[in-house]
Every structure is written in C-alpha cells, then in structure tokens.
Amino acid sequence: MLSPREAVRTLPSYHPPLAGREGLRLDFNENTVGCSPRVLEKLRRMTADDFTKYPERQAVEGTVAGFLKVSAPETLLTNGGDEAIHLLCQTYLGSGDEALIVAPTYSMYRIYARAAGANVISVPMGKNFCFPANELKERITSRTRLIAVANPNNPTGTVATRDQLLELAYLAPEAAVLVDEAYFEFYGQTMLDCRNESANLFVARTFSKAYGMAGLRVGVLIGDAEQMHVVRLVCSPYNVNAVALACVPEAIQDQSYLAEYVEGVLEARACLQIMLGASGIEFWSSEANFVLLRVGSSKTDSARFVEQMRRRGILVRDRSSDPGCEGCVRITVGPREHADRLLEALQSTIEECGIAQGVSRR
Ligand SMILES: Cc1ncc(COP(=O)(O)O)c(C=O)c1O
C-alpha cells in the first residue's frame, strides 16, 4: 500500500482560510485597503503575450535586489514568504537534524521543518512573550541546522534585538538562521545589513502584508551568495508567476503609497492599544500590523468573541490554541476607516461578552 513518509504522516495540519472570508478581513494580517494603483494599472495593461511564455524572474530579481541594496546573487524571489521558509528547510534540514523554533510563532516553520524530517525543538517565549534568547542559545547543539525567527513575531507582535539575532547566528554557524521580516514595513528595523557578518544569516521579506499583494504570492529570500546558489538548486525554475513578476517593480516604485498606508496603520495601532488599555484588556504592545489581546481564559471565550465580531462584519483570528495564548485573539490593524469600524465593533463586543475590566497592559 502506498504510504507517505513517516515525517509527513505525523505532520500537524494548518488550516488556512480557503473559502468564505466575508466581511472586513482583520484575521490574516493583510493590507486592508489594497495594493498600489500602479500595480492595478500594470495588470490592466497586460496582454496575452505576457502569459504565453514562462515567467522570467531574473530582471525583477535584480530590481528587487537594487531596491534592498543587496546584490542579485544574494537575492531570490519566492512564491510568497512561505516558499522562502520551505526552501531553507529543504536545503538545510534532513532526518534527525534539529530546528529551533520559538512558541508561539508562525506555524509554517514547524510544518516545513518536520516535513523535511527534522526534529523541532520548541522554545517557549519568555514572560510577556519576550524573545527567549538565552533559552535558544542553551538549546543549540551539534545537530542544530535551522533557527527560524519571525521579527516582529506573529502572533505576538514582539521583537528580538539585532544583537540577540546576530549572536544566535554566531553561536550556530552550522545552522541556517532565518530572520523572517514579513512585517518589516511596520517595524522599520532589519537584519539585512548584518548579512555579511555571518554567512548563515538569511532574511525573508514578503509582498503579502504592507504591499497588499497576498494573492499574487511574492516573497524574497536574501542570504550569502554562495548559500543562495545552493538554495536555487532546490527552487522551481518558474516559482513566481508572470503576473506577480510584472507587478513587483510597480509596487516597489510606489513607495509613497506604501508609506501612507504604513503611517495609517501605525496611527490606528496606537489608537487600538490606547483603547484596549483604557478598557483594561490585556494585550501585548505590537511592532506589526496586528495586536494580540486576551478576551477570556479559554477557547470558548475567544471563539465567542470571534463570533460576535463576525456578526458585526469583522473577521478576527482566534489564537487560543497557541502556547501561552489561552483566550487570545489576534486582530489585524488597517488604517483610519477600518480602524474606526474595528473600534466600534470592539467596544460593543467587549460589552456584550462582558470581558473583565481592570487587567493591566503588558
Ligand atoms: C511571520 C510570517 N512569515 C511568513 C508569512 C507568509 O507570508 P506569505 O507567504 O504570504 O508571504 C506570514 C503570513 O502570515 C507570516 O506571518
């Protein structure tokens, strides 16, 4: 009988939303307004000829590399940030290797690492979801081949410092150290300029979040040129489609659109956090375009909250099953018009669910 590999048979499942996300989507950290009008204009101008030939990634890779102030050999465009993570796992992990992953964090690190046959060493976040730098250091062994860190972290919105990340890279020279900067635009700090200090350091970015292009599936992986040469061997030749490739240069040229969006989100995030603090709701101060808050003590409480918000036309994400997140939901923040709708719905849901007052802000 046909049987999948042992590593695959025992994989945890991830349940992405593949249908029916009606309402204001504040559940998956996408841009709530949309991509730059320049991207839409480019899409309108595309012709059949643009789709007839296989997509050519190289020129756009050069454009993105130039924008990021890195070289083209260091840069690989990927099918979303997810493919960047997947490629690193495929390239560096094998059976019996160890991957150090904090918890809670983005689910796909664990899934791709395990699918590659590695043992995932889960390192709990510290108090108030502080980055567990010391605990990670203690868990490095001669078998550690991957350390994956989302910075800012999803779903907590908390961050690691550059020194903490660089130290991990120094201490684990035989491991690929991935700093996943999916929410970079809302945080503003990067490890890109440290890449020459440690050849095992990789940075991933995405066009799915601030740029508003999640449906086009484009990410970027940046690393040491020699290492990236090997990563390319694993990569599908036409991993990024022609439509996405045509749109990327337009998106990065419209930095004023991006800046305006980010500014709106940062203002709205501050308003949301002030409101949560004033309502006595426990939340974690975020450096990304979402905020994690505790709306109760159990999955029942968080599920009820999510349902009440849905009835008010707003989708938010239940994170109660993540370690340390009992009773928590994660809410994506959009700029003004969406933040106003969110705050209104939040206020009435808080009242309806009778969420306890007087819990202090973390
Ligand atoms: C930390 C992190 N990395 C990567 C991704 C994947 O993004 P995409 O594959 O759409 O680029 C996400 C999406 O939620 C994320 O939160």
mmCIF file of C-alpha atoms and ligand atoms in Angstrom:
data_model
loop_
_atom_site.group_PDB
_atom_site.id
_atom_site.type_symbol
_atom_site.label_atom_id
_atom_site.label_comp_id
_atom_site.label_asym_id
_atom_site.label_seq_id
_atom_site.Cartn_x
_atom_site.Cartn_y
_atom_site.Cartn_z
ATOM 1 C CA MET A 1 0.000 0.000 0.000
ATOM 2 C CA LEU A 2 1.182 3.465 -0.800
ATOM 3 C CA SER A 3 2.262 5.191 2.381
ATOM 4 C CA PRO A 4 3.605 8.711 2.879
ATOM 5 C CA ARG A 5 6.922 9.226 4.605
ATOM 6 C CA GLU A 6 6.765 8.899 8.388
ATOM 7 C CA ALA A 7 7.622 12.607 8.770
ATOM 8 C CA VAL A 8 4.648 13.533 6.592
ATOM 9 C CA ARG A 9 2.185 11.084 8.184
ATOM 10 C CA THR A 10 2.676 12.722 11.563
ATOM 11 C CA LEU A 11 2.527 16.346 10.391
ATOM 12 C CA PRO A 12 0.249 18.733 12.270
ATOM 13 C CA SER A 13 -2.281 20.322 9.937
ATOM 14 C CA TYR A 14 -2.517 24.027 9.300
ATOM 15 C CA HIS A 15 -5.976 25.305 8.408
ATOM 16 C CA PRO A 16 -5.659 28.268 6.098
ATOM 17 C CA PRO A 17 -8.857 30.043 5.112
ATOM 18 C CA LEU A 18 -9.570 28.713 1.635
ATOM 19 C CA ALA A 19 -13.139 29.996 1.324
ATOM 20 C CA GLY A 20 -15.786 32.296 2.734
ATOM 21 C CA ARG A 21 -13.939 35.212 4.318
ATOM 22 C CA GLU A 22 -16.837 37.653 4.065
ATOM 23 C CA GLY A 23 -16.605 40.987 5.896
ATOM 24 C CA LEU A 24 -13.758 43.248 6.949
ATOM 25 C CA ARG A 25 -10.814 40.840 6.971
ATOM 26 C CA LEU A 26 -8.767 41.541 10.087
ATOM 27 C CA ASP A 27 -7.810 37.912 10.520
ATOM 28 C CA PHE A 28 -4.695 37.305 8.391
ATOM 29 C CA ASN A 29 -2.623 40.478 8.631
ATOM 30 C CA GLU A 30 -3.167 41.506 5.039
ATOM 31 C CA ASN A 31 -3.313 45.084 3.828
ATOM 32 C CA THR A 32 -6.952 46.100 4.372
ATOM 33 C CA VAL A 33 -7.073 48.706 1.587
ATOM 34 C CA GLY A 34 -5.313 47.147 -1.395
ATOM 35 C CA CYS A 35 -2.138 47.395 -3.420
ATOM 36 C CA SER A 36 -0.757 50.490 -5.123
ATOM 37 C CA PRO A 37 -2.879 51.815 -8.025
ATOM 38 C CA ARG A 38 0.269 51.444 -10.139
ATOM 39 C CA VAL A 39 0.035 47.689 -9.711
ATOM 40 C CA LEU A 40 -3.598 47.699 -10.844
ATOM 41 C CA GLU A 41 -2.707 49.834 -13.841
ATOM 42 C CA LYS A 42 0.038 47.396 -14.812
ATOM 43 C CA LEU A 43 -2.415 44.485 -14.555
ATOM 44 C CA ARG A 44 -4.827 46.297 -16.869
ATOM 45 C CA ARG A 45 -2.097 46.796 -19.460
ATOM 46 C CA MET A 46 -1.008 43.141 -19.570
ATOM 47 C CA THR A 47 -1.647 41.191 -22.769
ATOM 48 C CA ALA A 48 -1.845 37.519 -23.732
ATOM 49 C CA ASP A 49 1.781 37.652 -24.798
ATOM 50 C CA ASP A 50 2.770 38.339 -21.199
ATOM 51 C CA PHE A 51 1.333 34.960 -20.190
ATOM 52 C CA THR A 52 2.388 32.873 -23.174
ATOM 53 C CA LYS A 53 5.996 32.464 -22.208
ATOM 54 C CA TYR A 54 7.407 31.080 -18.994
ATOM 55 C CA PRO A 55 7.998 33.765 -16.389
ATOM 56 C CA GLU A 56 11.446 35.368 -16.335
ATOM 57 C CA ARG A 57 12.467 36.090 -12.789
ATOM 58 C CA GLN A 58 15.971 37.420 -13.284
ATOM 59 C CA ALA A 59 15.361 41.056 -14.233
ATOM 60 C CA VAL A 60 12.847 41.575 -11.442
ATOM 61 C CA GLU A 61 15.193 39.892 -9.009
ATOM 62 C CA GLY A 62 17.794 42.495 -9.989
ATOM 63 C CA THR A 63 15.288 45.307 -9.445
ATOM 64 C CA VAL A 64 14.329 43.997 -6.014
ATOM 65 C CA ALA A 65 17.985 43.469 -5.080
ATOM 66 C CA GLY A 66 18.740 47.070 -6.069
ATOM 67 C CA PHE A 67 15.804 48.310 -4.011
ATOM 68 C CA LEU A 68 17.022 46.346 -0.977
ATOM 69 C CA LYS A 69 20.630 47.480 -1.587
ATOM 70 C CA VAL A 70 21.905 43.915 -1.879
ATOM 71 C CA SER A 71 23.342 42.080 -4.879
ATOM 72 C CA ALA A 72 21.327 39.928 -7.290
ATOM 73 C CA PRO A 73 23.179 36.685 -6.432
ATOM 74 C CA GLU A 74 22.163 37.211 -2.815
ATOM 75 C CA THR A 75 18.502 37.607 -3.758
ATOM 76 C CA LEU A 76 15.868 35.044 -4.673
ATOM 77 C CA LEU A 77 12.249 35.875 -5.425
ATOM 78 C CA THR A 78 9.955 33.263 -3.952
ATOM 79 C CA ASN A 79 6.327 32.206 -4.109
ATOM 80 C CA GLY A 80 5.440 34.195 -1.020
ATOM 81 C CA GLY A 81 7.483 34.218 2.155
ATOM 82 C CA ASP A 82 6.225 30.693 2.687
ATOM 83 C CA GLU A 83 8.319 29.363 -0.154
ATOM 84 C CA ALA A 84 11.394 31.078 1.269
ATOM 85 C CA ILE A 85 10.895 29.169 4.528
ATOM 86 C CA HIS A 86 10.174 25.950 2.654
ATOM 87 C CA LEU A 87 13.307 26.270 0.528
ATOM 88 C CA LEU A 88 15.523 26.805 3.555
ATOM 89 C CA CYS A 89 14.070 23.697 5.203
ATOM 90 C CA GLN A 90 14.554 21.687 2.009
ATOM 91 C CA THR A 91 18.111 22.910 1.626
ATOM 92 C CA TYR A 92 19.424 22.540 5.148
ATOM 93 C CA LEU A 93 17.271 20.048 7.058
ATOM 94 C CA GLY A 94 17.316 16.288 6.924
ATOM 95 C CA SER A 95 16.298 13.399 9.064
ATOM 96 C CA GLY A 96 17.498 13.751 12.661
ATOM 97 C CA ASP A 97 18.527 17.402 12.314
ATOM 98 C CA GLU A 98 17.173 19.899 14.781
ATOM 99 C CA ALA A 99 15.221 23.085 14.100
ATOM 100 C CA LEU A 100 14.898 25.614 16.916
ATOM 101 C CA ILE A 101 11.577 27.394 16.787
ATOM 102 C CA VAL A 102 10.016 29.651 19.407
ATOM 103 C CA ALA A 103 6.438 29.167 20.519
ATOM 104 C CA PRO A 104 4.097 30.734 19.753
ATOM 105 C CA THR A 105 5.143 31.774 16.280
ATOM 106 C CA TYR A 106 4.200 31.403 12.619
ATOM 107 C CA SER A 107 3.014 27.808 12.068
ATOM 108 C CA MET A 108 4.761 27.080 8.793
ATOM 109 C CA TYR A 109 8.279 26.928 10.286
ATOM 110 C CA ARG A 110 7.303 23.836 12.250
ATOM 111 C CA ILE A 111 5.415 22.242 9.371
ATOM 112 C CA TYR A 112 8.133 22.664 6.746
ATOM 113 C CA ALA A 113 10.873 21.647 9.193
ATOM 114 C CA ARG A 114 9.049 18.487 10.182
ATOM 115 C CA ALA A 115 8.165 17.667 6.600
ATOM 116 C CA ALA A 116 11.890 17.750 5.845
ATOM 117 C CA GLY A 117 12.392 15.117 8.559
ATOM 118 C CA ALA A 118 13.846 17.370 11.238
ATOM 119 C CA ASN A 119 13.052 17.332 14.935
ATOM 120 C CA VAL A 120 11.506 20.588 16.015
ATOM 121 C CA ILE A 121 12.823 21.881 19.321
ATOM 122 C CA SER A 122 10.144 24.212 20.574
ATOM 123 C CA VAL A 123 11.397 27.020 22.803
ATOM 124 C CA PRO A 124 8.672 28.875 24.713
ATOM 125 C CA MET A 125 8.629 32.657 24.555
ATOM 126 C CA GLY A 126 9.605 34.336 27.811
ATOM 127 C CA LYS A 127 7.351 36.241 30.187
ATOM 128 C CA ASN A 128 5.107 38.647 28.267
ATOM 129 C CA PHE A 129 6.260 36.951 25.081
ATOM 130 C CA CYS A 130 9.803 38.312 25.388
ATOM 131 C CA PHE A 131 12.242 36.797 22.915
ATOM 132 C CA PRO A 132 13.836 33.777 24.665
ATOM 133 C CA ALA A 133 17.411 34.495 23.552
ATOM 134 C CA ASN A 134 19.132 32.662 26.407
ATOM 135 C CA GLU A 135 16.893 29.602 26.182
ATOM 136 C CA LEU A 136 17.540 29.399 22.435
ATOM 137 C CA LYS A 137 21.283 29.625 22.991
ATOM 138 C CA GLU A 138 21.107 26.810 25.530
ATOM 139 C CA ARG A 139 19.255 24.583 23.069
ATOM 140 C CA ILE A 140 21.847 24.898 20.272
ATOM 141 C CA THR A 141 23.540 21.514 19.680
ATOM 142 C CA SER A 142 25.800 19.985 17.046
ATOM 143 C CA ARG A 143 22.595 18.907 15.238
ATOM 144 C CA THR A 144 21.005 22.359 15.040
ATOM 145 C CA ARG A 145 20.556 23.190 11.360
ATOM 146 C CA LEU A 146 17.812 25.812 11.406
ATOM 147 C CA ILE A 147 16.775 28.619 13.731
ATOM 148 C CA ALA A 148 13.696 30.427 12.441
ATOM 149 C CA VAL A 149 12.615 33.704 13.993
ATOM 150 C CA ALA A 150 9.790 35.960 12.870
ATOM 151 C CA ASN A 151 10.796 39.514 13.695
ATOM 152 C CA PRO A 152 8.327 41.037 14.581
ATOM 153 C CA ASN A 153 6.838 37.784 15.750
ATOM 154 C CA ASN A 154 3.436 36.546 14.648
ATOM 155 C CA PRO A 155 1.085 36.351 16.605
ATOM 156 C CA THR A 156 2.618 38.323 19.495
ATOM 157 C CA GLY A 157 3.936 41.406 17.672
ATOM 158 C CA THR A 158 7.007 41.311 19.933
ATOM 159 C CA VAL A 159 10.587 41.579 18.652
ATOM 160 C CA ALA A 160 14.129 40.296 19.088
ATOM 161 C CA THR A 161 17.054 42.709 19.063
ATOM 162 C CA ARG A 162 19.697 42.719 16.347
ATOM 163 C CA ASP A 163 22.331 41.662 18.870
ATOM 164 C CA GLN A 164 20.255 38.702 20.015
ATOM 165 C CA LEU A 165 19.769 37.519 16.443
ATOM 166 C CA LEU A 166 23.387 38.057 15.434
ATOM 167 C CA GLU A 167 24.606 36.196 18.495
ATOM 168 C CA LEU A 168 22.458 33.198 17.564
ATOM 169 C CA ALA A 169 23.964 33.238 14.084
ATOM 170 C CA TYR A 170 27.492 33.299 15.532
ATOM 171 C CA LEU A 171 26.763 30.555 18.051
ATOM 172 C CA ALA A 172 25.201 28.204 15.498
ATOM 173 C CA PRO A 173 27.447 28.506 12.428
ATOM 174 C CA GLU A 174 26.170 25.191 11.059
ATOM 175 C CA ALA A 175 22.553 26.318 11.205
ATOM 176 C CA ALA A 176 20.647 28.487 8.764
ATOM 177 C CA VAL A 177 19.371 31.380 10.861
ATOM 178 C CA LEU A 178 16.261 32.788 9.242
ATOM 179 C CA VAL A 179 15.040 36.203 10.272
ATOM 180 C CA ASP A 180 11.576 36.418 8.783
ATOM 181 C CA GLU A 181 10.830 40.105 8.300
ATOM 182 C CA ALA A 182 7.297 39.666 6.930
ATOM 183 C CA TYR A 183 6.173 42.716 8.956
ATOM 184 C CA PHE A 184 9.333 44.789 8.407
ATOM 185 C CA GLU A 185 7.490 47.777 6.941
ATOM 186 C CA PHE A 186 5.585 48.320 10.203
ATOM 187 C CA TYR A 187 8.695 47.927 12.367
ATOM 188 C CA GLY A 188 11.462 49.543 10.368
ATOM 189 C CA GLN A 189 14.393 47.505 11.694
ATOM 190 C CA THR A 190 16.145 44.919 9.572
ATOM 191 C CA MET A 191 18.989 42.422 9.734
ATOM 192 C CA LEU A 192 19.795 42.887 6.038
ATOM 193 C CA ASP A 193 22.864 44.967 6.761
ATOM 194 C CA CYS A 194 24.230 42.203 9.049
ATOM 195 C CA ARG A 195 24.238 39.558 6.329
ATOM 196 C CA ASN A 196 27.951 39.929 5.625
ATOM 197 C CA GLU A 197 28.810 39.392 9.275
ATOM 198 C CA SER A 198 27.512 35.831 9.308
ATOM 199 C CA ALA A 199 27.185 33.701 6.167
ATOM 200 C CA ASN A 200 24.468 31.557 7.783
ATOM 201 C CA LEU A 201 22.083 34.501 8.237
ATOM 202 C CA PHE A 202 19.061 34.731 5.915
ATOM 203 C CA VAL A 203 16.397 37.412 5.737
ATOM 204 C CA ALA A 204 12.928 36.841 4.267
ATOM 205 C CA ARG A 205 10.503 39.558 3.176
ATOM 206 C CA THR A 206 7.071 39.443 1.584
ATOM 207 C CA PHE A 207 4.802 41.496 -0.650
ATOM 208 C CA SER A 208 1.767 39.926 1.085
ATOM 209 C CA LYS A 209 1.435 42.284 4.026
ATOM 210 C CA ALA A 210 2.138 46.022 3.754
ATOM 211 C CA TYR A 211 2.243 45.895 -0.073
ATOM 212 C CA GLY A 212 -1.231 44.360 -0.280
ATOM 213 C CA MET A 213 -0.337 41.612 -2.755
ATOM 214 C CA ALA A 214 -1.009 38.416 -0.782
ATOM 215 C CA GLY A 215 -2.976 36.968 -3.681
ATOM 216 C CA LEU A 216 -0.061 37.377 -6.081
ATOM 217 C CA ARG A 217 2.309 35.319 -3.897
ATOM 218 C CA VAL A 218 5.678 37.048 -3.911
ATOM 219 C CA GLY A 219 8.364 36.932 -1.275
ATOM 220 C CA VAL A 220 12.121 37.472 -1.202
ATOM 221 C CA LEU A 221 14.903 35.475 0.391
ATOM 222 C CA ILE A 222 18.263 37.173 0.891
ATOM 223 C CA GLY A 223 21.412 35.430 2.053
ATOM 224 C CA ASP A 224 25.085 34.858 1.399
ATOM 225 C CA ALA A 225 25.634 34.470 -2.374
ATOM 226 C CA GLU A 226 27.260 31.032 -2.083
ATOM 227 C CA GLN A 227 24.490 29.722 0.131
ATOM 228 C CA MET A 228 21.847 31.204 -2.144
ATOM 229 C CA HIS A 229 23.443 29.397 -5.073
ATOM 230 C CA VAL A 230 22.624 26.135 -3.286
ATOM 231 C CA VAL A 231 19.122 27.267 -2.321
ATOM 232 C CA ARG A 232 18.463 27.998 -6.016
ATOM 233 C CA LEU A 233 19.219 24.365 -6.854
ATOM 234 C CA VAL A 234 16.159 23.357 -4.834
ATOM 235 C CA CYS A 235 13.921 26.118 -6.179
ATOM 236 C CA SER A 236 11.439 25.536 -9.021
ATOM 237 C CA PRO A 237 12.549 27.445 -12.121
ATOM 238 C CA TYR A 238 9.195 29.238 -12.520
ATOM 239 C CA ASN A 239 8.227 29.637 -8.873
ATOM 240 C CA VAL A 240 6.933 33.202 -9.244
ATOM 241 C CA ASN A 241 4.321 33.697 -11.961
ATOM 242 C CA ALA A 242 4.453 36.295 -14.723
ATOM 243 C CA VAL A 243 1.622 38.440 -13.345
ATOM 244 C CA ALA A 244 3.316 38.735 -9.984
ATOM 245 C CA LEU A 245 6.683 39.499 -11.618
ATOM 246 C CA ALA A 246 5.126 42.271 -13.682
ATOM 247 C CA CYS A 247 3.596 43.855 -10.592
ATOM 248 C CA VAL A 248 6.563 43.815 -8.222
ATOM 249 C CA PRO A 249 8.554 46.679 -9.823
ATOM 250 C CA GLU A 250 5.420 48.863 -9.851
ATOM 251 C CA ALA A 251 4.815 48.116 -6.177
ATOM 252 C CA ILE A 252 8.324 48.996 -5.067
ATOM 253 C CA GLN A 253 8.374 52.153 -7.158
ATOM 254 C CA ASP A 254 5.299 53.467 -5.369
ATOM 255 C CA GLN A 255 6.954 53.991 -2.004
ATOM 256 C CA SER A 256 4.756 56.983 -1.195
ATOM 257 C CA TYR A 257 1.678 54.761 -1.373
ATOM 258 C CA LEU A 258 3.330 52.250 0.929
ATOM 259 C CA ALA A 259 4.484 54.944 3.363
ATOM 260 C CA GLU A 260 0.999 56.427 3.572
ATOM 261 C CA TYR A 261 -0.509 53.008 4.272
ATOM 262 C CA VAL A 262 2.048 52.182 6.942
ATOM 263 C CA GLU A 263 1.575 55.570 8.611
ATOM 264 C CA GLY A 264 -2.183 54.986 8.740
ATOM 265 C CA VAL A 265 -1.693 51.560 10.302
ATOM 266 C CA LEU A 266 0.737 52.843 12.923
ATOM 267 C CA GLU A 267 -1.685 55.601 13.952
ATOM 268 C CA ALA A 268 -4.560 53.125 14.134
ATOM 269 C CA ARG A 269 -2.459 50.639 16.097
ATOM 270 C CA ALA A 270 -1.719 53.324 18.672
ATOM 271 C CA CYS A 271 -5.457 54.154 18.942
ATOM 272 C CA LEU A 272 -6.357 50.478 19.332
ATOM 273 C CA GLN A 273 -3.744 49.936 22.018
ATOM 274 C CA ILE A 274 -4.890 53.035 23.904
ATOM 275 C CA MET A 275 -8.482 51.819 23.735
ATOM 276 C CA LEU A 276 -7.539 48.331 24.942
ATOM 277 C CA GLY A 277 -5.507 49.795 27.798
ATOM 278 C CA ALA A 278 -8.394 52.064 28.812
ATOM 279 C CA SER A 279 -10.791 49.100 28.729
ATOM 280 C CA GLY A 280 -8.495 47.087 30.965
ATOM 281 C CA ILE A 281 -7.980 44.407 28.345
ATOM 282 C CA GLU A 282 -4.727 42.530 28.417
ATOM 283 C CA PHE A 283 -2.740 42.974 25.195
ATOM 284 C CA TRP A 284 0.855 42.897 24.020
ATOM 285 C CA SER A 285 2.363 46.032 22.565
ATOM 286 C CA SER A 286 2.945 45.286 18.889
ATOM 287 C CA GLU A 287 5.542 46.280 16.279
ATOM 288 C CA ALA A 288 3.497 44.773 13.438
ATOM 289 C CA ASN A 289 0.118 45.408 11.765
ATOM 290 C CA PHE A 290 -1.778 43.334 14.301
ATOM 291 C CA VAL A 291 -2.356 43.176 18.029
ATOM 292 C CA LEU A 292 -2.769 40.102 20.232
ATOM 293 C CA LEU A 293 -5.257 40.512 23.066
ATOM 294 C CA ARG A 294 -6.777 38.317 25.721
ATOM 295 C CA VAL A 295 -10.554 38.256 25.707
ATOM 296 C CA GLY A 296 -11.069 35.479 28.241
ATOM 297 C CA SER A 297 -9.414 32.468 29.755
ATOM 298 C CA SER A 298 -10.396 29.705 27.361
ATOM 299 C CA LYS A 299 -11.017 28.729 23.776
ATOM 300 C CA THR A 300 -14.752 29.067 24.482
ATOM 301 C CA ASP A 301 -14.257 32.744 25.375
ATOM 302 C CA SER A 302 -12.121 33.510 22.337
ATOM 303 C CA ALA A 303 -14.457 31.591 19.992
ATOM 304 C CA ARG A 304 -17.422 33.570 21.319
ATOM 305 C CA PHE A 305 -15.567 36.838 20.815
ATOM 306 C CA VAL A 306 -14.609 35.901 17.243
ATOM 307 C CA GLU A 307 -18.228 35.002 16.501
ATOM 308 C CA GLN A 308 -19.549 38.259 17.961
ATOM 309 C CA MET A 309 -17.095 40.224 15.855
ATOM 310 C CA ARG A 310 -18.083 38.232 12.789
ATOM 311 C CA ARG A 311 -21.723 39.138 13.388
ATOM 312 C CA ARG A 312 -20.616 42.744 13.318
ATOM 313 C CA GLY A 313 -18.985 42.156 9.942
ATOM 314 C CA ILE A 314 -15.377 41.839 11.145
ATOM 315 C CA LEU A 315 -13.173 38.747 10.917
ATOM 316 C CA VAL A 316 -10.509 38.328 13.596
ATOM 317 C CA ARG A 317 -8.301 35.317 14.346
ATOM 318 C CA ASP A 318 -8.696 33.004 17.303
ATOM 319 C CA ARG A 319 -5.208 32.206 18.653
ATOM 320 C CA SER A 320 -6.357 30.418 21.781
ATOM 321 C CA SER A 321 -4.680 27.166 20.749
ATOM 322 C CA ASP A 322 -1.202 28.726 20.593
ATOM 323 C CA PRO A 323 1.054 28.117 23.592
ATOM 324 C CA GLY A 324 0.557 30.836 26.195
ATOM 325 C CA CYS A 325 -2.359 32.336 24.256
ATOM 326 C CA GLU A 326 -5.368 30.820 26.035
ATOM 327 C CA GLY A 327 -8.362 33.074 25.433
ATOM 328 C CA CYS A 328 -6.440 35.261 22.948
ATOM 329 C CA VAL A 329 -7.396 36.680 19.582
ATOM 330 C CA ARG A 330 -5.226 38.463 17.040
ATOM 331 C CA ILE A 331 -6.620 41.475 15.241
ATOM 332 C CA THR A 332 -5.112 42.962 12.095
ATOM 333 C CA VAL A 333 -4.943 46.749 12.053
ATOM 334 C CA GLY A 334 -5.854 48.737 8.977
ATOM 335 C CA PRO A 335 -5.763 52.498 8.567
ATOM 336 C CA ARG A 336 -8.351 55.024 9.741
ATOM 337 C CA GLU A 337 -11.575 53.960 8.055
ATOM 338 C CA HIS A 338 -11.094 50.321 9.014
ATOM 339 C CA ALA A 339 -9.772 51.136 12.465
ATOM 340 C CA ASP A 340 -12.918 53.174 13.206
ATOM 341 C CA ARG A 341 -15.115 50.237 12.247
ATOM 342 C CA LEU A 342 -12.937 47.937 14.326
ATOM 343 C CA LEU A 343 -13.040 50.132 17.435
ATOM 344 C CA GLU A 344 -16.804 50.474 17.246
ATOM 345 C CA ALA A 345 -17.350 46.726 16.868
ATOM 346 C CA LEU A 346 -14.761 46.006 19.532
ATOM 347 C CA GLN A 347 -16.400 48.288 22.061
ATOM 348 C CA SER A 348 -19.809 46.677 21.697
ATOM 349 C CA THR A 349 -18.347 43.144 21.628
ATOM 350 C CA ILE A 350 -16.378 43.840 24.799
ATOM 351 C CA GLU A 351 -19.600 44.982 26.473
ATOM 352 C CA GLU A 352 -21.655 42.096 25.130
ATOM 353 C CA CYS A 353 -19.082 39.458 26.074
ATOM 354 C CA GLY A 354 -18.619 41.099 29.480
ATOM 355 C CA ILE A 355 -14.842 40.984 29.180
ATOM 356 C CA ALA A 356 -13.269 41.588 32.572
ATOM 357 C CA GLN A 357 -12.081 45.123 33.215
ATOM 358 C CA GLY A 358 -9.011 46.082 35.167
ATOM 359 C CA VAL A 359 -6.439 43.746 33.627
ATOM 360 C CA SER A 360 -3.265 45.717 33.175
ATOM 361 C CA ARG A 361 -1.460 46.277 29.898
ATOM 362 C CA ARG A 362 1.687 44.233 29.341
HETATM 363 C C1 LIG B 1 5.855 35.660 10.026
HETATM 364 C C2 LIG B 1 5.276 35.277 8.703
HETATM 365 N N1 LIG B 1 6.083 34.814 7.756
HETATM 366 C C3 LIG B 1 5.628 34.465 6.558
HETATM 367 C C4 LIG B 1 4.276 34.557 6.261
HETATM 368 C C5 LIG B 1 3.841 34.085 4.914
HETATM 369 O O1 LIG B 1 3.513 35.113 4.100
HETATM 370 P P1 LIG B 1 3.426 34.934 2.533
HETATM 371 O O2 LIG B 1 3.703 33.506 2.185
HETATM 372 O O3 LIG B 1 2.053 35.351 2.156
HETATM 373 O O4 LIG B 1 4.490 35.846 2.009
HETATM 374 C C6 LIG B 1 3.381 35.033 7.219
HETATM 375 C C7 LIG B 1 1.955 35.116 6.937
HETATM 376 O O5 LIG B 1 1.118 35.303 7.764
HETATM 377 C C8 LIG B 1 3.901 35.411 8.476
HETATM 378 O O6 LIG B 1 3.115 35.867 9.446
#
